[in-house]
Amino acid sequence: MKKFPFSKKAINVMIATALVVTPLASLAPVTGTAVVEAAELTQDEKIAQYVSRLVTAYNYMTPEEKAIVKDVRLALDELEEAKWIEIVGQDVFNKAAEKDGVTEAQLLVAIKDISGLLSATNVGDKEVYVKASIDSFRTKNRDLFHALFGNAVTVDTVINFAVDFENRFFIELGAATLLNTAQNVEEVALATVIYLVDGTNAKYKEFDGILFTNLGLGVADLFDITRAVRDEVDAENNVRDIVIQAGVRGKVTTNASDAITVGTTRDLTFNLTVGESNLTLGTKVQWASSNTAVATVVGNKLEAKTAGTTTVTAKLLNLEVLSKEVTVSASGTTPPPGPGPTPVPPGPTPAPGVVAPILPPVTPGVTIIDTGKLEEALKGQEKVEVVRVTIEAGAGQVAQAKIPNAAIAVIAAKNPNAKVEVASKEGTLRLPVAEVSNAKLAAALGVAAGTEIEITVSVNKVEDTKGVVTKNKLKTVSNVVEFKIHATAGEKTVEVNRFSQYLEREISGDANFNAAKSSVVRLNDDGTFTAVPSVFKGDKAVFKSFSNSKYAVVENEVTFSDVATGKPGAWAKATIEKLGSKYIVQGKANGKFDPIATTTRAEFATLLTRSLGLSTTATYKGQFSDVKGTEWFAKDLMAAVEAGIIKGHANGTFGYNDPVTREEAAVMITRALNLVNFDKDGLDTTKDLTKFQDADKVAPWAKSSVTTLVQLGITEGRPNGFAPKAGTQRAEMATLLERFLVKVNFMN
């Protein structure tokens, strides 16, 4: 008999799972080989129970998740017959045709139905409709199964297997999490197949053998076919993940959403119930808090820091299966504020709702903001966008602004999205008040919420003490300017260096900058430099970054000989050389750009990281089975993964050398758009994919992304359509990136 090449890892998952959950599982009692549920229920009762579980899972999906499932289901229905035959193998159809009364068309219908059953795309919100789809499967395929297998295998055998697989899968998932024996859900699925076919039920072992004898494929091959079909219509495995996540949500009890008071801790619970099995996974799932200023999670311990709300999430094998809002309430009175800084009269009141006063008059060295005076100045203004503070360095001094956290609260009360703009002669920093809230800073300092905290912001010309400019032969056209923020409470001081959003900064030059050749670069402590998104307006360089550091404006000019007029890819010459001059794209070892070569996934991840000026301090932890972490692209890949722009394949690989298709590139750029909070008002909703003759070839998981880029004018088609499955040429890639960066105001 043909055997599916199960990995040793999957077998280990199955063995370890059995040791833990068999005594608990309603599906597999210790001493029995029959499935308890099947023995106790009639076929109709078993199907009714299964239908109820599918409907429950569907009702736990978000509207967006339901839409994705619908799109993939439609795409599955529309997948061309030739592709199905290619995936299944013509030899299977030939073998089936040896049976009297069996046609290729009949078998194709059955395989399509089985694939839909095993991928659970038949979920829905009405039991009557879900049951109707299963009844249709039974009616359509009953005669075919009899012709193929006689009475040995019936349509109900397949349905029972799907039912038992769905139930057992969640037990395997929970146990694999408990024992840390699997890295992804595919391994859990394989372990489930092994358990059912080789370990628990003689009829499924017989079912596997009969399938192979009559068709040349076994049960595991059916899953292989389902997976291959899924790759065609849902390459990112969205539906697989959605169905699993929704299934878990309906089987979990937790205390995560219970209210908690400041200063207390709680052990978070996560109990997964499948049938009569109950797995306690509180210490095994990956917990996280969306607002660590309000509450933090270490292991499964939730610690309440300050009053407010946060969202607590839990992951199983990197799938978010739980999301609960937690309210943290104050445990007592807030400590009274200490003495404030020396009052300084405010400047004139600005136009209502636009800009707050320049506060206070410029004082050499240190400029102190008076909370009371600020509050008085803001009276009568409905909404404040920016509070401007000017600082100036005296002889031998650094220019600083000292801002009490109470002043930040006053501004935030007017507008939680307001910014404090601190400007010196050399540059400007625009600080969102949300990034320096009392809750966030108190957590960073390790002090109680409500403690008086002073924020120090400095913007000063400094020396390149690490020699980054010289080492990298950079041509600077501005001073090196350092942007720093510190928070102080009593004797404690921390540097505030990383932010949850892009901070806008500005460097002033002595003359107008050359926008085509200029870039702002961050001078890193390790001697390297990183170009960051920047726009030039006369003698001002406006740039965005997630971290403070030393920055400078540099000029650079790059040309490539193989994009000259008359050569392939020359249509993108200006764009390619523009991005090259801004340290985003690079040539190959021979100095050429190779514009018509296909871009790989590793290259595209690297280019997105460079385009967005991303960096990371995270170490590689083996997230992808085919990446060691020492490759040339590893650091940039981790930055993109951390930012949520790049994801791997379902099998745990990244596929770094695979071509990035045009639809994959669209999805990645759309994630980048979401990262930078692009203005959706810029969408031209009169445009859609119908302009492309191959619009139906765009995968369901990519349709919304491709549509977004079309409506923004970032992507266009080729002469014969959009060509979603085609590789993205390097010239096309450069054009996509340049249009994206200009659209989000990250480049002139």
XYZ file of C-alpha atoms in Angstrom:
748
model
C 0.000 0.000 0.000
C 1.169 3.496 -0.779
C 2.013 5.321 2.442
C 1.927 9.061 2.905
C 5.425 10.315 3.851
C 4.551 11.421 7.380
C 7.294 13.374 9.064
C 8.901 12.015 12.197
C 7.788 15.216 13.888
C 4.141 14.495 13.085
C 4.415 10.957 14.435
C 5.919 12.312 17.647
C 3.015 14.730 17.944
C 0.550 11.867 17.622
C 2.294 9.631 20.173
C 2.735 12.375 22.742
C -0.842 13.549 22.302
C -2.213 10.086 22.838
C -0.348 9.798 26.140
C -1.951 12.964 27.437
C -5.476 13.057 26.080
C -6.576 9.487 25.459
C -7.911 9.005 29.011
C -9.985 12.183 28.571
C -11.126 11.946 24.973
C -14.687 11.080 24.136
C -13.421 10.045 20.725
C -10.857 7.526 21.917
C -11.247 5.758 25.279
C -8.139 4.021 26.585
C -9.354 0.476 26.117
C -11.551 0.877 23.065
C -10.884 0.992 19.364
C -14.288 2.224 18.279
C -15.251 5.857 18.240
C -17.579 6.358 21.201
C -19.670 9.011 19.505
C -20.188 6.842 16.423
C -21.256 3.871 18.531
C -23.764 5.837 20.600
C -25.373 8.008 17.925
C -27.285 7.253 14.765
C -25.825 8.548 11.511
C -28.362 11.369 11.340
C -27.676 12.346 14.959
C -23.953 12.382 14.336
C -24.364 14.596 11.270
C -26.704 16.900 13.198
C -24.063 17.294 15.917
C -21.393 18.023 13.313
C -23.606 20.573 11.559
C -24.253 22.289 14.876
C -20.497 22.568 15.507
C -19.919 24.082 12.055
C -22.672 26.649 12.574
C -21.301 27.521 16.013
C -17.838 28.030 14.539
C -19.273 30.219 11.783
C -21.040 32.394 14.335
C -17.715 32.970 16.104
C -16.249 34.447 12.903
C -16.018 38.180 12.318
C -17.834 39.684 9.297
C -14.474 40.047 7.534
C -13.651 36.385 8.176
C -17.044 35.287 6.860
C -16.472 37.276 3.667
C -13.105 35.582 3.116
C -14.637 32.129 3.595
C -17.357 32.990 1.089
C -14.841 34.218 -1.494
C -12.689 31.114 -1.168
C -15.715 28.844 -1.381
C -16.705 30.537 -4.644
C -13.141 30.272 -5.934
C -13.131 26.572 -5.085
C -16.297 26.120 -7.137
C -14.757 28.027 -10.056
C -11.390 26.235 -10.111
C -10.868 24.852 -13.605
C -11.302 21.124 -14.160
C -7.886 20.899 -15.800
C -6.273 22.170 -12.591
C -8.188 19.612 -10.508
C -7.032 16.795 -12.791
C -3.456 18.070 -12.635
C -3.562 18.106 -8.827
C -5.240 14.718 -8.404
C -3.288 12.975 -11.161
C -4.651 11.486 -14.380
C -3.666 8.002 -13.200
C -6.303 8.171 -10.444
C -9.032 8.898 -12.992
C -7.723 6.171 -15.295
C -7.804 3.625 -12.473
C -11.346 4.610 -11.502
C -12.504 4.345 -15.121
C -11.681 0.624 -15.022
C -14.832 0.194 -12.934
C -18.105 -0.225 -14.782
C -20.315 2.838 -14.694
C -17.614 5.228 -13.410
C -16.747 8.319 -15.434
C -14.044 10.929 -14.997
C -16.696 13.623 -14.512
C -18.370 11.674 -11.684
C -15.114 11.127 -9.825
C -14.142 14.770 -10.256
C -17.420 15.876 -8.645
C -16.816 13.515 -5.718
C -13.247 14.686 -5.169
C -14.367 18.315 -5.267
C -17.035 17.566 -2.667
C -14.612 15.677 -0.430
C -12.094 18.510 -0.637
C -14.779 20.985 0.414
C -15.783 18.699 3.273
C -12.224 18.281 4.558
C -11.452 22.015 4.263
C -14.695 22.932 6.099
C -15.677 25.571 3.546
C -19.263 24.359 3.994
C -19.670 26.348 7.217
C -22.631 28.706 7.482
C -25.006 30.423 9.872
C -28.036 28.213 9.220
C -28.073 24.534 10.199
C -30.592 23.766 7.479
C -28.232 25.026 4.754
C -25.139 23.291 6.124
C -27.042 20.034 6.494
C -28.397 20.449 2.971
C -24.843 20.608 1.600
C -23.965 17.375 3.407
C -27.175 15.696 2.266
C -26.370 16.796 -1.282
C -22.944 15.157 -0.971
C -24.598 11.909 0.118
C -27.182 11.955 -2.673
C -24.847 12.955 -5.528
C -22.123 10.442 -4.735
C -23.957 7.391 -3.362
C -24.082 5.518 -6.691
C -20.479 6.383 -7.546
C -19.200 5.037 -4.226
C -21.156 1.831 -4.734
C -19.678 1.406 -8.225
C -16.154 2.030 -6.933
C -16.177 0.250 -3.591
C -19.289 -1.915 -3.408
C -20.544 -1.926 0.172
C -17.069 -1.633 1.718
C -16.953 2.181 1.642
C -19.997 4.430 1.511
C -20.494 8.177 1.407
C -21.231 8.012 5.123
C -17.762 6.571 5.723
C -16.269 9.759 4.283
C -18.659 11.954 6.263
C -17.870 10.082 9.473
C -14.170 10.511 8.845
C -14.606 14.272 8.325
C -16.663 14.492 11.529
C -14.156 12.511 13.583
C -11.230 14.393 12.061
C -12.740 17.771 12.991
C -13.329 16.695 16.580
C -10.027 14.895 17.069
C -8.080 17.754 15.468
C -8.929 20.127 18.307
C -7.831 17.555 20.880
C -4.534 17.133 19.024
C -4.180 20.918 18.779
C -4.648 21.386 22.500
C -2.352 18.519 23.429
C 0.372 19.651 21.018
C 0.207 23.056 22.699
C 0.336 21.444 26.139
C 3.384 19.363 25.237
C 5.030 21.783 22.793
C 5.293 19.006 20.210
C 4.229 20.855 17.049
C 5.300 24.028 15.273
C 2.284 24.546 13.002
C -1.225 23.312 12.359
C -0.163 21.188 9.377
C 1.796 18.944 11.741
C -1.261 18.695 13.971
C -3.407 17.742 10.958
C -0.949 14.987 10.004
C -0.957 13.698 13.565
C -4.754 13.603 13.471
C -4.749 11.568 10.248
C -2.225 9.131 11.713
C -4.298 8.763 14.855
C -7.508 8.013 12.983
C -6.050 5.773 10.257
C -3.310 3.922 12.117
C -4.165 4.169 15.757
C -7.797 4.250 16.749
C -10.305 2.691 14.404
C -10.024 -0.452 12.307
C -12.668 0.753 9.862
C -10.608 3.816 8.915
C -7.525 1.655 8.400
C -9.658 -0.501 6.113
C -11.053 2.644 4.455
C -7.494 3.799 3.717
C -6.609 0.432 2.158
C -9.741 0.234 0.021
C -9.172 3.752 -1.304
C -5.657 2.855 -2.356
C -6.640 -0.430 -3.943
C -9.363 1.132 -6.064
C -7.976 4.618 -6.774
C -4.262 4.470 -6.047
C -4.504 7.048 -3.261
C -5.099 6.880 0.481
C -6.756 9.041 3.124
C -3.654 11.177 3.604
C -3.514 11.758 -0.150
C -7.000 13.266 0.057
C -5.590 15.799 2.498
C -2.670 16.399 0.153
C -5.138 17.111 -2.651
C -7.118 19.438 -0.396
C -3.931 21.272 0.553
C -2.849 21.636 -3.088
C -6.277 22.968 -4.061
C -6.122 25.372 -1.134
C -2.806 26.669 -2.424
C -4.563 27.560 -5.680
C -7.519 29.442 -4.188
C -6.220 30.453 -0.753
C -2.431 30.532 -0.846
C -2.125 32.218 2.543
C -4.391 29.611 4.178
C -6.786 32.259 5.419
C -9.807 29.958 5.505
C -7.914 27.142 7.206
C -6.779 29.520 9.930
C -10.183 31.209 10.230
C -12.005 27.883 10.627
C -9.527 26.707 13.266
C -9.633 30.004 15.158
C -13.429 30.092 15.152
C -13.596 26.447 16.192
C -11.350 27.080 19.176
C -13.272 30.217 20.199
C -16.391 28.113 20.628
C -14.598 25.562 22.798
C -12.736 27.841 25.225
C -13.570 29.125 28.675
C -11.335 31.801 30.187
C -11.162 34.432 32.905
C -9.291 36.839 30.609
C -12.150 39.330 30.325
C -12.853 39.585 34.070
C -12.357 43.045 35.569
C -9.197 43.633 37.606
C -7.932 46.427 39.845
C -4.653 48.323 39.695
C -1.813 46.629 41.553
C -3.249 43.115 41.420
C -2.289 40.069 39.361
C -4.245 37.154 37.954
C -3.344 33.770 36.531
C -5.051 33.723 33.127
C -6.946 30.531 32.345
C -7.547 28.880 28.982
C -9.580 25.679 29.108
C -10.234 23.904 25.804
C -13.207 21.532 25.926
C -13.746 18.998 23.123
C -16.460 16.439 23.825
C -15.649 15.108 27.280
C -12.010 16.191 27.065
C -10.893 19.278 28.973
C -7.354 20.561 28.411
C -5.975 23.210 30.757
C -3.670 25.385 28.647
C -3.393 28.643 30.592
C 0.374 28.374 30.968
C 0.942 27.018 27.458
C -0.756 29.489 25.118
C 1.012 32.716 24.126
C -0.674 35.576 25.980
C -0.251 39.257 25.107
C -1.665 42.622 26.163
C -2.297 45.330 23.565
C -1.695 48.141 26.061
C 1.192 47.280 28.361
C 0.781 50.590 30.136
C -2.587 49.375 31.449
C -1.677 45.712 32.004
C 1.217 43.406 31.218
C 1.318 39.654 30.720
C 4.325 37.521 31.613
C 3.670 33.853 31.008
C 0.022 33.631 31.993
C 0.207 36.235 34.765
C -1.793 39.380 34.063
C -0.604 42.366 36.095
C -2.772 45.484 36.265
C -0.652 48.632 36.022
C -3.024 51.564 35.685
C -6.698 52.283 35.120
C -7.900 51.819 31.568
C -8.672 49.099 29.053
C -6.509 46.666 27.135
C -7.135 43.735 24.836
C -5.722 40.417 26.012
C -5.063 37.879 23.272
C -4.023 34.231 23.265
C -2.355 32.258 20.488
C -2.115 28.547 19.754
C 0.652 27.733 17.278
C 0.736 31.388 16.152
C -3.027 31.495 15.535
C -4.881 34.116 17.555
C -7.773 32.145 19.047
C -8.859 34.476 21.843
C -9.318 38.230 22.133
C -10.892 39.754 25.228
C -11.157 43.356 26.396
C -10.074 43.793 30.012
C -11.041 46.754 32.171
C -8.561 47.796 34.852
C -10.079 49.958 37.560
C -8.290 52.170 40.074
C -7.684 50.564 43.458
C -7.534 53.829 45.412
C -6.985 57.528 45.125
C -4.452 59.009 42.776
C -1.400 60.544 44.534
C -1.528 64.338 44.543
C 0.860 66.019 42.135
C 4.076 67.457 43.462
C 5.164 71.066 43.078
C 5.159 72.299 39.491
C 7.913 74.081 37.584
C 8.473 77.802 37.656
C 5.570 79.565 35.911
C 6.397 81.131 32.572
C 3.837 83.331 30.791
C 2.421 81.807 27.630
C 2.602 83.342 24.208
C -0.380 84.541 22.191
C -3.409 82.318 21.629
C -3.573 80.788 18.140
C -6.531 80.405 15.824
C -9.140 78.125 17.460
C -8.834 74.414 16.812
C -5.616 74.575 14.838
C -2.421 75.263 16.748
C -1.787 75.967 20.419
C 0.519 78.787 21.526
C 4.271 78.833 21.307
C 4.956 78.075 24.969
C 6.840 79.668 26.641
C 9.208 82.364 25.304
C 12.564 80.978 24.243
C 14.977 80.488 27.155
C 18.601 79.477 26.471
C 19.286 75.892 27.559
C 16.150 74.592 29.244
C 12.578 75.568 28.419
C 10.026 74.570 31.061
C 6.323 74.213 30.335
C 3.972 75.414 33.069
C 0.888 73.192 33.241
C -1.378 75.851 34.727
C -0.415 78.455 32.157
C -0.849 75.901 29.378
C -4.302 74.963 30.627
C -5.268 78.637 30.753
C -3.988 79.191 27.209
C -6.035 76.300 25.847
C -9.317 77.407 27.390
C -11.997 78.029 24.830
C -10.340 75.934 22.134
C -12.495 73.016 21.086
C -9.700 70.929 19.618
C -5.949 71.384 19.615
C -3.834 69.750 16.917
C -0.324 70.914 17.858
C 1.325 72.621 20.828
C 4.527 74.297 19.675
C 7.552 74.729 21.916
C 10.724 76.493 20.773
C 14.049 75.625 22.403
C 17.500 77.148 22.002
C 20.930 76.103 23.224
C 23.071 78.631 25.045
C 26.860 78.538 25.006
C 28.017 75.087 26.083
C 24.415 73.952 26.583
C 22.006 71.550 24.953
C 18.530 72.710 23.988
C 15.851 70.973 26.032
C 12.143 71.231 26.740
C 10.889 69.929 30.074
C 7.229 68.985 29.980
C 5.336 67.749 33.058
C 3.210 64.704 32.342
C 0.278 66.685 33.702
C 0.710 69.090 30.780
C 0.526 66.146 28.385
C -2.755 65.140 30.035
C -4.129 68.668 29.538
C -3.353 68.492 25.813
C -4.696 64.940 25.486
C -7.968 66.035 27.089
C -8.414 68.475 24.208
C -7.391 65.931 21.582
C -5.906 62.472 22.280
C -4.274 62.597 18.836
C -2.607 65.973 19.394
C 1.161 66.440 19.136
C 3.760 68.468 20.976
C 6.130 70.077 18.487
C 9.564 70.814 19.937
C 11.667 72.950 17.584
C 15.289 74.049 17.771
C 17.463 75.798 15.204
C 18.697 72.424 13.935
C 15.466 70.469 13.803
C 11.961 69.673 14.998
C 10.339 66.689 16.693
C 6.566 66.168 16.622
C 5.617 63.960 19.558
C 2.119 62.403 19.755
C 0.832 62.838 23.304
C -0.452 59.254 23.220
C 3.163 58.024 23.099
C 4.036 59.706 26.420
C 0.889 59.162 28.463
C 1.293 58.807 32.210
C 0.253 55.170 31.992
C 2.934 54.275 29.443
C 5.721 56.182 31.164
C 4.819 54.939 34.645
C 5.023 51.373 33.365
C 8.408 52.046 31.761
C 9.730 53.649 34.950
C 8.256 51.016 37.231
C 6.309 53.528 39.312
C 2.649 53.775 40.257
C 0.216 55.243 37.791
C -0.465 58.881 38.603
C 3.086 59.518 39.785
C 4.392 62.899 38.654
C 6.644 62.386 35.643
C 8.699 64.932 33.742
C 9.465 64.495 30.055
C 12.642 65.972 28.612
C 12.849 66.477 24.851
C 16.088 67.585 23.210
C 16.924 68.357 19.570
C 20.580 69.268 19.066
C 23.473 69.313 16.643
C 25.987 66.623 17.682
C 29.151 64.913 16.482
C 29.190 61.564 14.694
C 31.118 59.916 17.514
C 30.818 56.427 15.981
C 32.343 57.521 12.678
C 29.384 56.192 10.711
C 29.625 58.905 8.054
C 33.305 58.283 7.361
C 33.085 54.511 7.550
C 30.268 54.381 4.996
C 31.619 57.223 2.812
C 28.431 59.237 3.182
C 28.162 62.738 1.737
C 26.347 64.780 4.383
C 24.526 67.976 3.406
C 23.250 68.833 6.888
C 24.383 68.746 10.477
C 24.099 65.500 12.403
C 21.074 66.087 14.636
C 20.215 63.992 17.671
C 16.626 63.608 18.867
C 16.230 62.353 22.444
C 13.385 61.905 24.925
C 13.755 61.014 28.612
C 11.155 60.414 31.317
C 11.980 61.066 34.968
C 10.128 60.273 38.187
C 12.072 61.081 41.342
C 15.471 59.414 41.045
C 14.409 57.175 38.159
C 15.069 58.104 34.526
C 14.508 56.088 31.349
C 15.151 56.936 27.731
C 12.035 56.762 25.573
C 13.410 55.505 22.298
C 10.935 53.187 20.564
C 7.406 54.133 19.588
C 4.269 52.341 18.424
C 3.833 54.684 15.450
C 5.980 56.729 13.120
C 7.209 59.978 14.691
C 7.672 62.887 12.336
C 10.872 64.878 12.647
C 12.529 67.627 10.655
C 16.105 68.685 9.945
C 16.897 72.216 8.761
C 19.597 72.814 6.158
C 21.678 75.837 5.244
C 20.379 75.657 1.650
C 17.654 73.891 -0.316
C 18.035 70.116 -0.521
C 18.105 68.193 -3.818
C 14.973 66.069 -3.370
C 15.925 63.568 -6.098
C 19.322 62.739 -4.603
C 18.826 63.387 -0.880
C 17.873 60.991 1.896
C 17.685 61.182 5.662
C 19.694 58.417 7.295
C 19.810 57.134 10.848
C 23.354 56.662 12.175
C 23.269 53.377 14.053
C 25.427 52.565 17.068
C 26.851 49.484 15.319
C 28.458 51.654 12.638
C 25.811 51.062 9.986
C 23.206 53.477 8.676
C 19.543 53.154 7.761
C 17.698 55.340 5.265
C 14.291 56.435 6.559
C 11.201 57.744 4.726
C 11.821 61.409 3.947
C 10.285 64.282 1.992
C 12.147 67.485 1.114
C 10.610 70.959 1.108
C 13.195 73.608 0.299
C 15.713 73.644 3.151
C 13.583 71.322 5.303
C 13.894 67.540 5.403
C 10.782 65.968 6.937
C 11.229 62.311 7.863
C 9.537 59.522 9.801
C 10.916 56.798 12.018
C 9.895 54.550 14.904
C 12.933 55.429 17.027
C 15.054 58.321 18.226
C 18.726 58.512 17.290
C 21.228 60.630 15.379
C 20.086 61.601 11.882
C 21.612 63.460 8.944
C 20.697 64.383 5.376
C 23.011 62.827 2.784
C 23.268 63.057 -0.988
C 23.796 60.041 -3.198
C 23.528 59.339 -6.918
C 23.273 55.862 -8.423
C 23.052 54.786 -12.061
C 22.829 51.345 -13.664
C 24.258 50.694 -17.125
C 21.705 48.019 -18.003
C 18.664 50.310 -17.730
C 19.877 52.730 -20.383
C 17.591 53.827 -23.223
C 16.799 51.014 -25.638
C 17.489 48.220 -23.155
C 14.878 45.972 -21.489
C 13.383 47.672 -18.446
C 14.535 51.125 -19.560
C 10.954 52.373 -19.100
C 11.616 52.312 -15.328
C 15.111 53.869 -15.486
C 14.231 57.078 -13.600
C 12.388 55.190 -10.861
C 15.080 52.524 -10.452
C 17.887 55.062 -10.155
C 15.812 57.242 -7.830
C 15.325 54.320 -5.431
C 18.964 53.351 -5.824
C 20.061 56.858 -4.870
C 17.870 56.612 -1.773
C 19.459 53.321 -0.619
C 16.318 51.261 -1.259
C 17.239 49.162 -4.311
C 20.704 47.868 -5.081
C 22.385 46.352 -8.086
C 23.722 42.835 -8.298
C 27.322 41.782 -7.817
C 28.202 42.818 -11.376
C 26.892 46.341 -10.769
C 23.868 45.832 -12.995
C 20.243 46.086 -11.900
C 18.808 43.287 -14.081
C 15.372 44.967 -14.433
C 13.486 42.100 -16.071
C 14.648 39.453 -13.597
C 12.027 38.160 -11.180
C 12.065 39.461 -7.606
C 12.328 36.800 -4.900
C 10.391 36.833 -1.628
C 13.595 37.550 0.306
C 14.402 40.485 -1.959
C 10.903 41.916 -1.659
C 10.906 41.620 2.145
C 14.249 43.423 2.230
C 13.036 46.181 -0.081
C 9.922 46.796 1.998
C 12.040 47.016 5.144
C 14.350 49.547 3.499
C 11.451 51.535 2.037
C 9.820 51.900 5.445
C 13.040 52.493 7.376
C 12.288 49.545 9.654
C 14.669 47.995 12.137
C 14.402 45.448 14.905
C 16.244 44.438 18.049
C 14.600 41.014 18.033
C 16.733 37.921 17.557
C 15.752 35.254 15.061
C 14.039 32.336 16.799
C 13.644 29.883 13.961
C 10.229 31.084 12.829
C 10.820 29.609 9.364
C 12.147 26.100 8.831
C 14.123 27.102 5.719
C 15.793 30.186 7.230
C 18.845 29.794 9.484
C 19.014 33.424 10.577
C 22.496 34.017 9.179
C 21.408 34.777 5.610
C 21.999 38.192 4.067
C 18.300 39.015 4.292
C 17.556 37.642 7.792
C 17.725 40.926 9.717
C 15.516 42.770 7.231
C 13.116 39.832 7.101
C 12.688 39.886 10.884
C 11.951 43.620 10.830
C 9.238 43.069 8.206
C 7.785 40.098 10.106
C 7.750 42.095 13.342
C 5.887 44.898 11.539
C 3.280 42.402 10.278
C 4.079 42.928 6.591
C 5.535 39.509 5.800
C 4.199 36.052 6.625
C 5.450 32.573 5.870
C 3.840 29.598 4.156
C 1.499 27.125 5.834
C 4.230 24.476 5.973
C 6.416 26.669 8.173
C 8.776 27.819 5.427
C 9.338 31.336 4.156
C 10.268 30.339 0.606
C 12.917 33.043 0.446
C 14.118 32.118 -3.040
C 10.626 31.722 -4.515
C 9.467 34.394 -6.979
C 7.058 36.871 -5.410
C 3.953 36.882 -7.586
C 2.180 40.073 -8.558
C -0.764 39.271 -6.288
C 1.550 38.407 -3.374
C 3.338 41.727 -3.847
C -0.031 43.502 -3.745
C -0.905 41.841 -0.435
C 2.437 42.797 1.125
C 2.181 46.424 -0.008
C -1.369 46.627 1.330
C -0.089 45.472 4.719
C 2.507 48.235 4.495
C -0.289 50.719 3.735
C -2.065 49.617 6.895
C 1.145 49.977 8.906
C 1.473 53.637 7.913
C -2.269 54.321 8.406
C -2.826 55.531 4.857
C -5.717 57.840 4.048
C -8.512 55.686 2.619
C -10.230 58.801 1.301
C -7.708 58.627 -1.544
C -9.300 55.474 -2.962
C -10.937 55.857 -6.366
C -13.837 53.485 -5.784
C -14.973 53.793 -9.395
C -12.103 51.468 -10.297
C -12.184 47.709 -9.815
C -10.662 44.538 -11.231
C -13.112 44.194 -14.109
C -10.709 46.220 -16.258
C -8.459 43.144 -16.347
C -9.477 40.293 -18.624
C -7.992 37.799 -16.156
C -9.616 39.306 -13.058
C -11.110 35.913 -12.206
C -7.589 34.519 -11.847
C -6.804 36.763 -8.874
C -6.909 34.585 -5.752
C -9.689 35.382 -3.259
C -7.149 36.142 -0.531
C -5.531 38.777 -2.785
C -8.582 40.410 -4.396
C -9.103 43.159 -1.826
C -5.393 44.033 -1.833
C -5.135 44.184 -5.622
C -8.313 46.277 -5.724
C -6.898 48.700 -3.142
C -3.696 49.205 -5.128
C -5.650 49.685 -8.357
C -7.881 52.276 -6.684
C -4.823 54.097 -5.337
C -3.093 54.030 -8.712
C -0.165 52.057 -7.319
C -0.489 49.005 -9.552
C -1.444 48.532 -13.182
C -1.883 45.542 -15.429
C 0.187 44.092 -18.205
C -0.950 44.173 -21.866
C -2.802 40.868 -21.463
C -4.357 41.509 -18.047
C -3.193 41.723 -14.461
C -1.242 38.421 -14.542
C -1.657 37.731 -10.798
C 0.342 34.491 -10.783
C 3.275 35.909 -12.743
C 6.502 36.791 -10.993
C 7.136 40.461 -10.233
C 9.971 41.795 -12.360
C 12.548 43.963 -10.607
C 11.535 46.973 -12.722
C 7.880 46.427 -11.783
C 8.859 46.043 -8.152
C 10.714 49.366 -8.169
C 7.709 51.083 -9.746
C 5.309 49.621 -7.177
C 7.490 50.760 -4.288
C 8.006 54.264 -5.669
C 4.283 54.799 -6.254
C 3.493 53.452 -2.794
C 6.046 55.716 -1.089
C 4.853 58.806 -2.939
C 1.197 57.969 -2.226
C 1.777 57.784 1.553
C 4.004 60.890 1.513
C 7.156 58.944 2.364
C 8.995 60.260 -0.705
C 8.845 63.244 -3.065
